[in-house]
Amino acid sequence: MQQPILWVFSISHYCEKARWALDYLGIDYQLKIMIPGPHLAAARKHGLRRGSLPILQLGDEVIQGSSAIIDWAEANATNGKSLACATPDAAAIEQRLDDEVGVHVRRLFYSEALVEQPQIVKPVFMKNLGWLDKLKLQLSWPMVRKKMIQFMDLGKQQGDESQAILEAELDWLDGLLADGRRYLVGEQFSRVDITAASLLARIVVPDEYPTRDGFSHPPRLSQVAAEWRQRPALQWVLGMYAQHR
């Protein structure tokens, strides 16, 4: 099999979800850091209507989205490990994490960082890019930033809304963990755990987080993250990274 190529943004937590799963399942792949903006044309070139990352390229075939990539990785694992979970509500929990936790962690971060503190975002996007891609991003950054703000519906009010939604989602996760369970569903580490931990990792930034170097929170989010850090769900995230990443 030709070595898969995983297209990612350096800073994306959905990309981290796919990376973690591929690493855990022993898939040998090449990491391709994409530039925001030009990634859309690359996706269309492969017949995709949307440009959202991650994308796994398998020769002429592409698989888009972290959950679909995990499906493929599960079927092609090389080390005997599995992330499958037979618990009936596992798929619904993963979907909720993707649709609620992932979306609002992203909007909370970018509503402050990209709108008010763009100087902390651009260096992370530039990390590990070649010099030509860095130049392209430098030149296109004002337009990229504007488009991202529009596309993700960012602003102070939106960030406050996302913070309130995340408070409720953390209450839900704290409730799941209140019975002392080690994993969110089932008796073994699964894709549900990777989903929750990777999507929340941007809040607590574990030592094992691949893009930890050079990453920082904007001021208000830094305070919120410090207040949330001792919550059971976020302590659990740190534990999942320490044990499985």
PDB file of C-alpha atoms in Angstrom:
ATOM      1  CA  MET A   1       0.000   0.000   0.000  1.00  0.00           C
ATOM      2  CA  GLN A   2       1.235   3.458  -0.897  1.00  0.00           C
ATOM      3  CA  GLN A   3       2.061   5.521   2.181  1.00  0.00           C
ATOM      4  CA  PRO A   4      -0.997   7.594   3.143  1.00  0.00           C
ATOM      5  CA  ILE A   5      -0.656  11.369   3.320  1.00  0.00           C
ATOM      6  CA  LEU A   6      -2.541  13.205   6.067  1.00  0.00           C
ATOM      7  CA  TRP A   7      -3.368  16.816   5.242  1.00  0.00           C
ATOM      8  CA  VAL A   8      -3.637  18.927   8.378  1.00  0.00           C
ATOM      9  CA  PHE A   9      -3.536  22.406   9.803  1.00  0.00           C
ATOM     10  CA  SER A  10      -0.953  22.578  12.569  1.00  0.00           C
ATOM     11  CA  ILE A  11      -3.417  24.091  15.011  1.00  0.00           C
ATOM     12  CA  SER A  12      -6.562  22.035  14.310  1.00  0.00           C
ATOM     13  CA  HIS A  13      -7.966  19.840  17.055  1.00  0.00           C
ATOM     14  CA  TYR A  14      -9.945  17.766  14.530  1.00  0.00           C
ATOM     15  CA  CYS A  15      -6.643  17.057  12.789  1.00  0.00           C
ATOM     16  CA  GLU A  16      -5.173  16.028  16.131  1.00  0.00           C
ATOM     17  CA  LYS A  17      -8.041  13.546  16.523  1.00  0.00           C
ATOM     18  CA  ALA A  18      -7.076  11.870  13.233  1.00  0.00           C
ATOM     19  CA  ARG A  19      -3.330  12.007  13.949  1.00  0.00           C
ATOM     20  CA  TRP A  20      -3.745  10.399  17.354  1.00  0.00           C
ATOM     21  CA  ALA A  21      -5.864   7.578  15.934  1.00  0.00           C
ATOM     22  CA  LEU A  22      -3.420   6.870  13.099  1.00  0.00           C
ATOM     23  CA  ASP A  23      -0.482   6.870  15.523  1.00  0.00           C
ATOM     24  CA  TYR A  24      -2.289   4.665  18.024  1.00  0.00           C
ATOM     25  CA  LEU A  25      -3.251   2.119  15.359  1.00  0.00           C
ATOM     26  CA  GLY A  26       0.260   1.918  13.955  1.00  0.00           C
ATOM     27  CA  ILE A  27      -0.477   3.484  10.570  1.00  0.00           C
ATOM     28  CA  ASP A  28       2.654   4.761   8.826  1.00  0.00           C
ATOM     29  CA  TYR A  29       1.730   8.037   7.149  1.00  0.00           C
ATOM     30  CA  GLN A  30       3.234  11.251   5.869  1.00  0.00           C
ATOM     31  CA  LEU A  31       2.121  14.501   7.475  1.00  0.00           C
ATOM     32  CA  LYS A  32       1.380  17.376   5.096  1.00  0.00           C
ATOM     33  CA  ILE A  33       0.908  20.782   6.725  1.00  0.00           C
ATOM     34  CA  MET A  34      -1.537  22.850   4.672  1.00  0.00           C
ATOM     35  CA  ILE A  35      -1.898  26.618   4.317  1.00  0.00           C
ATOM     36  CA  PRO A  36      -5.342  28.035   5.130  1.00  0.00           C
ATOM     37  CA  GLY A  37      -6.869  29.290   1.894  1.00  0.00           C
ATOM     38  CA  PRO A  38      -4.865  27.335  -0.714  1.00  0.00           C
ATOM     39  CA  HIS A  39      -6.049  24.119   0.956  1.00  0.00           C
ATOM     40  CA  LEU A  40      -9.454  24.734  -0.641  1.00  0.00           C
ATOM     41  CA  ALA A  41      -8.075  24.447  -4.163  1.00  0.00           C
ATOM     42  CA  ALA A  42      -6.163  21.308  -3.204  1.00  0.00           C
ATOM     43  CA  ALA A  43      -9.365  19.729  -1.892  1.00  0.00           C
ATOM     44  CA  ARG A  44     -11.337  20.650  -5.018  1.00  0.00           C
ATOM     45  CA  LYS A  45      -8.579  19.162  -7.166  1.00  0.00           C
ATOM     46  CA  HIS A  46      -9.414  15.822  -5.557  1.00  0.00           C
ATOM     47  CA  GLY A  47     -13.135  16.224  -6.182  1.00  0.00           C
ATOM     48  CA  LEU A  48     -14.140  17.399  -2.713  1.00  0.00           C
ATOM     49  CA  ARG A  49     -16.816  20.052  -2.343  1.00  0.00           C
ATOM     50  CA  ARG A  50     -15.639  21.136   1.094  1.00  0.00           C
ATOM     51  CA  GLY A  51     -12.119  22.030   2.108  1.00  0.00           C
ATOM     52  CA  SER A  52     -12.340  21.010   5.756  1.00  0.00           C
ATOM     53  CA  LEU A  53      -9.349  19.140   7.147  1.00  0.00           C
ATOM     54  CA  PRO A  54      -8.139  16.554   7.985  1.00  0.00           C
ATOM     55  CA  ILE A  55      -7.984  14.728   4.669  1.00  0.00           C
ATOM     56  CA  LEU A  56      -6.245  11.378   4.209  1.00  0.00           C
ATOM     57  CA  GLN A  57      -4.878  10.847   0.705  1.00  0.00           C
ATOM     58  CA  LEU A  58      -4.476   7.244  -0.446  1.00  0.00           C
ATOM     59  CA  GLY A  59      -3.032   7.541  -3.928  1.00  0.00           C
ATOM     60  CA  ASP A  60      -5.883   8.961  -6.017  1.00  0.00           C
ATOM     61  CA  GLU A  61      -8.448   8.330  -3.269  1.00  0.00           C
ATOM     62  CA  VAL A  62      -9.154  10.781  -0.452  1.00  0.00           C
ATOM     63  CA  ILE A  63     -10.983  10.377   2.852  1.00  0.00           C
ATOM     64  CA  GLN A  64     -12.255  13.556   4.490  1.00  0.00           C
ATOM     65  CA  GLY A  65     -13.027  14.087   8.167  1.00  0.00           C
ATOM     66  CA  SER A  66     -11.509  12.709  11.341  1.00  0.00           C
ATOM     67  CA  SER A  67     -14.266  10.170  12.013  1.00  0.00           C
ATOM     68  CA  ALA A  68     -14.096   8.713   8.492  1.00  0.00           C
ATOM     69  CA  ILE A  69     -10.307   8.557   8.754  1.00  0.00           C
ATOM     70  CA  ILE A  70     -10.612   6.614  12.010  1.00  0.00           C
ATOM     71  CA  ASP A  71     -12.998   4.187  10.269  1.00  0.00           C
ATOM     72  CA  TRP A  72     -10.330   3.560   7.625  1.00  0.00           C
ATOM     73  CA  ALA A  73      -7.516   3.304  10.176  1.00  0.00           C
ATOM     74  CA  GLU A  74      -9.480   0.796  12.241  1.00  0.00           C
ATOM     75  CA  ALA A  75      -9.830  -1.433   9.178  1.00  0.00           C
ATOM     76  CA  ASN A  76      -6.129  -1.102   8.344  1.00  0.00           C
ATOM     77  CA  ALA A  77      -4.478  -1.180  11.777  1.00  0.00           C
ATOM     78  CA  THR A  78      -1.060  -2.818  11.703  1.00  0.00           C
ATOM     79  CA  ASN A  79      -0.348  -3.387  15.392  1.00  0.00           C
ATOM     80  CA  GLY A  80      -3.286  -5.431  16.624  1.00  0.00           C
ATOM     81  CA  LYS A  81      -4.835  -2.507  18.492  1.00  0.00           C
ATOM     82  CA  SER A  82      -8.403  -1.317  18.106  1.00  0.00           C
ATOM     83  CA  LEU A  83     -10.351   1.842  18.877  1.00  0.00           C
ATOM     84  CA  ALA A  84     -13.733   0.233  18.271  1.00  0.00           C
ATOM     85  CA  CYS A  85     -16.462   0.519  20.867  1.00  0.00           C
ATOM     86  CA  ALA A  86     -19.565  -1.663  20.776  1.00  0.00           C
ATOM     87  CA  THR A  87     -21.459   0.331  23.410  1.00  0.00           C
ATOM     88  CA  PRO A  88     -24.804   1.347  21.818  1.00  0.00           C
ATOM     89  CA  ASP A  89     -24.482   5.069  22.511  1.00  0.00           C
ATOM     90  CA  ALA A  90     -20.804   5.373  21.504  1.00  0.00           C
ATOM     91  CA  ALA A  91     -21.490   6.789  18.032  1.00  0.00           C
ATOM     92  CA  ALA A  92     -23.968   9.335  19.376  1.00  0.00           C
ATOM     93  CA  ILE A  93     -21.508  10.491  22.035  1.00  0.00           C
ATOM     94  CA  GLU A  94     -18.728  10.863  19.462  1.00  0.00           C
ATOM     95  CA  GLN A  95     -21.064  12.872  17.221  1.00  0.00           C
ATOM     96  CA  ARG A  96     -22.057  15.141  20.100  1.00  0.00           C
ATOM     97  CA  LEU A  97     -18.407  15.734  20.944  1.00  0.00           C
ATOM     98  CA  ASP A  98     -17.641  16.624  17.318  1.00  0.00           C
ATOM     99  CA  ASP A  99     -20.679  18.865  16.857  1.00  0.00           C
ATOM    100  CA  GLU A 100     -20.742  20.618  20.225  1.00  0.00           C
ATOM    101  CA  VAL A 101     -17.414  20.384  22.041  1.00  0.00           C
ATOM    102  CA  GLY A 102     -15.192  20.595  18.969  1.00  0.00           C
ATOM    103  CA  VAL A 103     -17.093  23.420  17.303  1.00  0.00           C
ATOM    104  CA  HIS A 104     -17.300  25.565  20.423  1.00  0.00           C
ATOM    105  CA  VAL A 105     -13.728  25.011  21.600  1.00  0.00           C
ATOM    106  CA  ARG A 106     -12.709  26.291  18.181  1.00  0.00           C
ATOM    107  CA  ARG A 107     -15.057  29.270  18.244  1.00  0.00           C
ATOM    108  CA  LEU A 108     -14.134  30.209  21.828  1.00  0.00           C
ATOM    109  CA  PHE A 109     -10.430  30.204  20.963  1.00  0.00           C
ATOM    110  CA  TYR A 110     -10.631  32.002  17.631  1.00  0.00           C
ATOM    111  CA  SER A 111     -13.235  34.564  18.739  1.00  0.00           C
ATOM    112  CA  GLU A 112     -10.573  36.073  20.943  1.00  0.00           C
ATOM    113  CA  ALA A 113      -7.326  34.928  19.336  1.00  0.00           C
ATOM    114  CA  LEU A 114      -8.061  35.585  15.665  1.00  0.00           C
ATOM    115  CA  VAL A 115     -10.207  38.691  16.171  1.00  0.00           C
ATOM    116  CA  GLU A 116      -8.197  40.418  18.907  1.00  0.00           C
ATOM    117  CA  GLN A 117      -4.803  38.671  19.116  1.00  0.00           C
ATOM    118  CA  PRO A 118      -3.951  37.431  15.588  1.00  0.00           C
ATOM    119  CA  GLN A 119      -0.238  37.652  16.349  1.00  0.00           C
ATOM    120  CA  ILE A 120      -0.506  34.489  18.464  1.00  0.00           C
ATOM    121  CA  VAL A 121      -2.288  32.517  15.718  1.00  0.00           C
ATOM    122  CA  LYS A 122      -0.226  33.136  12.600  1.00  0.00           C
ATOM    123  CA  PRO A 123       3.062  31.681  13.968  1.00  0.00           C
ATOM    124  CA  VAL A 124       1.332  28.394  14.779  1.00  0.00           C
ATOM    125  CA  PHE A 125      -0.093  28.135  11.257  1.00  0.00           C
ATOM    126  CA  MET A 126       3.393  28.827   9.899  1.00  0.00           C
ATOM    127  CA  LYS A 127       5.060  26.176  12.024  1.00  0.00           C
ATOM    128  CA  ASN A 128       6.787  23.471   9.953  1.00  0.00           C
ATOM    129  CA  LEU A 129       5.929  25.126   6.623  1.00  0.00           C
ATOM    130  CA  GLY A 130       8.591  25.465   3.945  1.00  0.00           C
ATOM    131  CA  TRP A 131       9.885  28.941   3.192  1.00  0.00           C
ATOM    132  CA  LEU A 132       7.729  29.343   0.092  1.00  0.00           C
ATOM    133  CA  ASP A 133       4.547  28.371   1.915  1.00  0.00           C
ATOM    134  CA  LYS A 134       5.480  30.710   4.762  1.00  0.00           C
ATOM    135  CA  LEU A 135       5.822  33.527   2.254  1.00  0.00           C
ATOM    136  CA  LYS A 136       2.448  32.672   0.700  1.00  0.00           C
ATOM    137  CA  LEU A 137       0.757  32.703   4.100  1.00  0.00           C
ATOM    138  CA  GLN A 138       2.477  35.935   5.089  1.00  0.00           C
ATOM    139  CA  LEU A 139       1.192  37.649   1.947  1.00  0.00           C
ATOM    140  CA  SER A 140      -2.318  36.203   2.146  1.00  0.00           C
ATOM    141  CA  TRP A 141      -2.756  36.457   5.929  1.00  0.00           C
ATOM    142  CA  PRO A 142      -5.039  39.551   5.999  1.00  0.00           C
ATOM    143  CA  MET A 143      -7.494  37.881   3.607  1.00  0.00           C
ATOM    144  CA  VAL A 144      -7.174  34.465   5.289  1.00  0.00           C
ATOM    145  CA  ARG A 145      -7.910  36.028   8.685  1.00  0.00           C
ATOM    146  CA  LYS A 146     -10.926  37.913   7.310  1.00  0.00           C
ATOM    147  CA  LYS A 147     -12.355  34.786   5.672  1.00  0.00           C
ATOM    148  CA  MET A 148     -11.834  32.683   8.814  1.00  0.00           C
ATOM    149  CA  ILE A 149     -13.630  35.268  10.952  1.00  0.00           C
ATOM    150  CA  GLN A 150     -16.566  35.257   8.532  1.00  0.00           C
ATOM    151  CA  PHE A 151     -16.671  31.484   8.045  1.00  0.00           C
ATOM    152  CA  MET A 152     -16.542  30.616  11.762  1.00  0.00           C
ATOM    153  CA  ASP A 153     -18.825  33.494  12.826  1.00  0.00           C
ATOM    154  CA  LEU A 154     -16.353  34.938  15.312  1.00  0.00           C
ATOM    155  CA  GLY A 155     -16.676  37.799  17.773  1.00  0.00           C
ATOM    156  CA  LYS A 156     -16.904  38.632  21.468  1.00  0.00           C
ATOM    157  CA  GLN A 157     -20.599  37.716  21.746  1.00  0.00           C
ATOM    158  CA  GLN A 158     -20.085  34.470  19.846  1.00  0.00           C
ATOM    159  CA  GLY A 159     -17.153  33.576  22.081  1.00  0.00           C
ATOM    160  CA  ASP A 160     -19.267  34.169  25.177  1.00  0.00           C
ATOM    161  CA  GLU A 161     -21.997  31.937  23.724  1.00  0.00           C
ATOM    162  CA  SER A 162     -19.474  29.180  23.043  1.00  0.00           C
ATOM    163  CA  GLN A 163     -18.083  29.471  26.563  1.00  0.00           C
ATOM    164  CA  ALA A 164     -21.564  28.939  28.019  1.00  0.00           C
ATOM    165  CA  ILE A 165     -22.167  25.938  25.753  1.00  0.00           C
ATOM    166  CA  LEU A 166     -18.824  24.429  26.764  1.00  0.00           C
ATOM    167  CA  GLU A 167     -19.677  24.912  30.434  1.00  0.00           C
ATOM    168  CA  ALA A 168     -22.753  22.759  29.860  1.00  0.00           C
ATOM    169  CA  GLU A 169     -20.805  20.161  27.887  1.00  0.00           C
ATOM    170  CA  LEU A 170     -18.174  19.940  30.638  1.00  0.00           C
ATOM    171  CA  ASP A 171     -20.989  19.461  33.168  1.00  0.00           C
ATOM    172  CA  TRP A 172     -22.198  16.550  31.028  1.00  0.00           C
ATOM    173  CA  LEU A 173     -18.734  14.993  30.801  1.00  0.00           C
ATOM    174  CA  ASP A 174     -18.111  15.511  34.516  1.00  0.00           C
ATOM    175  CA  GLY A 175     -21.373  13.662  35.103  1.00  0.00           C
ATOM    176  CA  LEU A 176     -20.291  10.722  32.953  1.00  0.00           C
ATOM    177  CA  LEU A 177     -17.024  10.467  34.882  1.00  0.00           C
ATOM    178  CA  ALA A 178     -18.630  10.861  38.312  1.00  0.00           C
ATOM    179  CA  ASP A 179     -19.021   7.089  38.752  1.00  0.00           C
ATOM    180  CA  GLY A 180     -15.243   6.650  38.615  1.00  0.00           C
ATOM    181  CA  ARG A 181     -15.084   5.131  35.146  1.00  0.00           C
ATOM    182  CA  ARG A 182     -11.695   5.112  33.422  1.00  0.00           C
ATOM    183  CA  TYR A 183     -13.041   5.557  29.903  1.00  0.00           C
ATOM    184  CA  LEU A 184     -16.081   7.448  28.657  1.00  0.00           C
ATOM    185  CA  VAL A 185     -17.800   4.374  27.224  1.00  0.00           C
ATOM    186  CA  GLY A 186     -16.898   0.723  27.585  1.00  0.00           C
ATOM    187  CA  GLU A 187     -13.993  -0.867  29.399  1.00  0.00           C
ATOM    188  CA  GLN A 188     -11.143   0.029  27.059  1.00  0.00           C
ATOM    189  CA  PHE A 189      -9.628   3.060  25.358  1.00  0.00           C
ATOM    190  CA  SER A 190     -11.678   3.866  22.256  1.00  0.00           C
ATOM    191  CA  ARG A 191     -12.287   6.416  19.536  1.00  0.00           C
ATOM    192  CA  VAL A 192     -14.741   8.171  21.851  1.00  0.00           C
ATOM    193  CA  ASP A 193     -11.919   8.864  24.301  1.00  0.00           C
ATOM    194  CA  ILE A 194      -9.641  10.119  21.526  1.00  0.00           C
ATOM    195  CA  THR A 195     -12.431  12.392  20.314  1.00  0.00           C
ATOM    196  CA  ALA A 196     -13.121  13.943  23.712  1.00  0.00           C
ATOM    197  CA  ALA A 197      -9.473  14.288  24.697  1.00  0.00           C
ATOM    198  CA  SER A 198      -8.228  15.705  21.391  1.00  0.00           C
ATOM    199  CA  LEU A 199     -11.052  18.225  21.075  1.00  0.00           C
ATOM    200  CA  LEU A 200     -10.576  19.487  24.636  1.00  0.00           C
ATOM    201  CA  ALA A 201      -6.779  19.419  24.571  1.00  0.00           C
ATOM    202  CA  ARG A 202      -6.603  22.976  23.270  1.00  0.00           C
ATOM    203  CA  ILE A 203      -8.008  24.126  26.621  1.00  0.00           C
ATOM    204  CA  VAL A 204      -5.469  22.367  28.876  1.00  0.00           C
ATOM    205  CA  VAL A 205      -2.597  21.872  26.369  1.00  0.00           C
ATOM    206  CA  PRO A 206      -1.132  18.575  27.707  1.00  0.00           C
ATOM    207  CA  ASP A 207       2.617  18.007  27.640  1.00  0.00           C
ATOM    208  CA  GLU A 208       2.072  15.376  24.935  1.00  0.00           C
ATOM    209  CA  TYR A 209       0.074  17.719  22.664  1.00  0.00           C
ATOM    210  CA  PRO A 210       1.922  17.731  19.285  1.00  0.00           C
ATOM    211  CA  THR A 211       1.572  21.481  18.662  1.00  0.00           C
ATOM    212  CA  ARG A 212       2.218  22.546  22.257  1.00  0.00           C
ATOM    213  CA  ASP A 213       5.444  24.391  21.360  1.00  0.00           C
ATOM    214  CA  GLY A 214       4.662  27.952  20.376  1.00  0.00           C
ATOM    215  CA  PHE A 215       0.972  27.636  21.293  1.00  0.00           C
ATOM    216  CA  SER A 216      -0.557  30.111  23.740  1.00  0.00           C
ATOM    217  CA  HIS A 217      -3.993  31.236  24.849  1.00  0.00           C
ATOM    218  CA  PRO A 218      -5.206  34.805  24.488  1.00  0.00           C
ATOM    219  CA  PRO A 219      -5.748  36.589  27.837  1.00  0.00           C
ATOM    220  CA  ARG A 220      -9.441  35.917  28.564  1.00  0.00           C
ATOM    221  CA  LEU A 221      -9.251  32.302  27.456  1.00  0.00           C
ATOM    222  CA  SER A 222      -6.122  31.840  29.544  1.00  0.00           C
ATOM    223  CA  GLN A 223      -8.113  32.808  32.626  1.00  0.00           C
ATOM    224  CA  VAL A 224     -11.036  30.560  31.670  1.00  0.00           C
ATOM    225  CA  ALA A 225      -8.689  27.630  31.009  1.00  0.00           C
ATOM    226  CA  ALA A 226      -7.062  28.089  34.416  1.00  0.00           C
ATOM    227  CA  GLU A 227     -10.488  28.059  36.085  1.00  0.00           C
ATOM    228  CA  TRP A 228     -11.601  24.956  34.170  1.00  0.00           C
ATOM    229  CA  ARG A 229      -8.364  23.002  34.494  1.00  0.00           C
ATOM    230  CA  GLN A 230      -9.300  21.256  37.753  1.00  0.00           C
ATOM    231  CA  ARG A 231     -12.648  20.049  36.452  1.00  0.00           C
ATOM    232  CA  PRO A 232     -12.877  16.235  36.342  1.00  0.00           C
ATOM    233  CA  ALA A 233     -13.308  16.159  32.556  1.00  0.00           C
ATOM    234  CA  LEU A 234     -10.167  18.202  31.918  1.00  0.00           C
ATOM    235  CA  GLN A 235      -8.112  16.290  34.470  1.00  0.00           C
ATOM    236  CA  TRP A 236      -9.278  13.179  32.621  1.00  0.00           C
ATOM    237  CA  VAL A 237      -8.048  14.714  29.323  1.00  0.00           C
ATOM    238  CA  LEU A 238      -4.596  15.188  30.842  1.00  0.00           C
ATOM    239  CA  GLY A 239      -4.671  11.566  31.991  1.00  0.00           C
ATOM    240  CA  MET A 240      -5.645  10.248  28.548  1.00  0.00           C
ATOM    241  CA  TYR A 241      -2.768  12.121  26.946  1.00  0.00           C
ATOM    242  CA  ALA A 242      -0.303  10.916  29.566  1.00  0.00           C
ATOM    243  CA  GLN A 243      -1.401   7.282  29.202  1.00  0.00           C
ATOM    244  CA  HIS A 244      -2.198   6.948  25.502  1.00  0.00           C
ATOM    245  CA  ARG A 245      -0.531   9.744  23.502  1.00  0.00           C
TER     246      ARG A 245
END
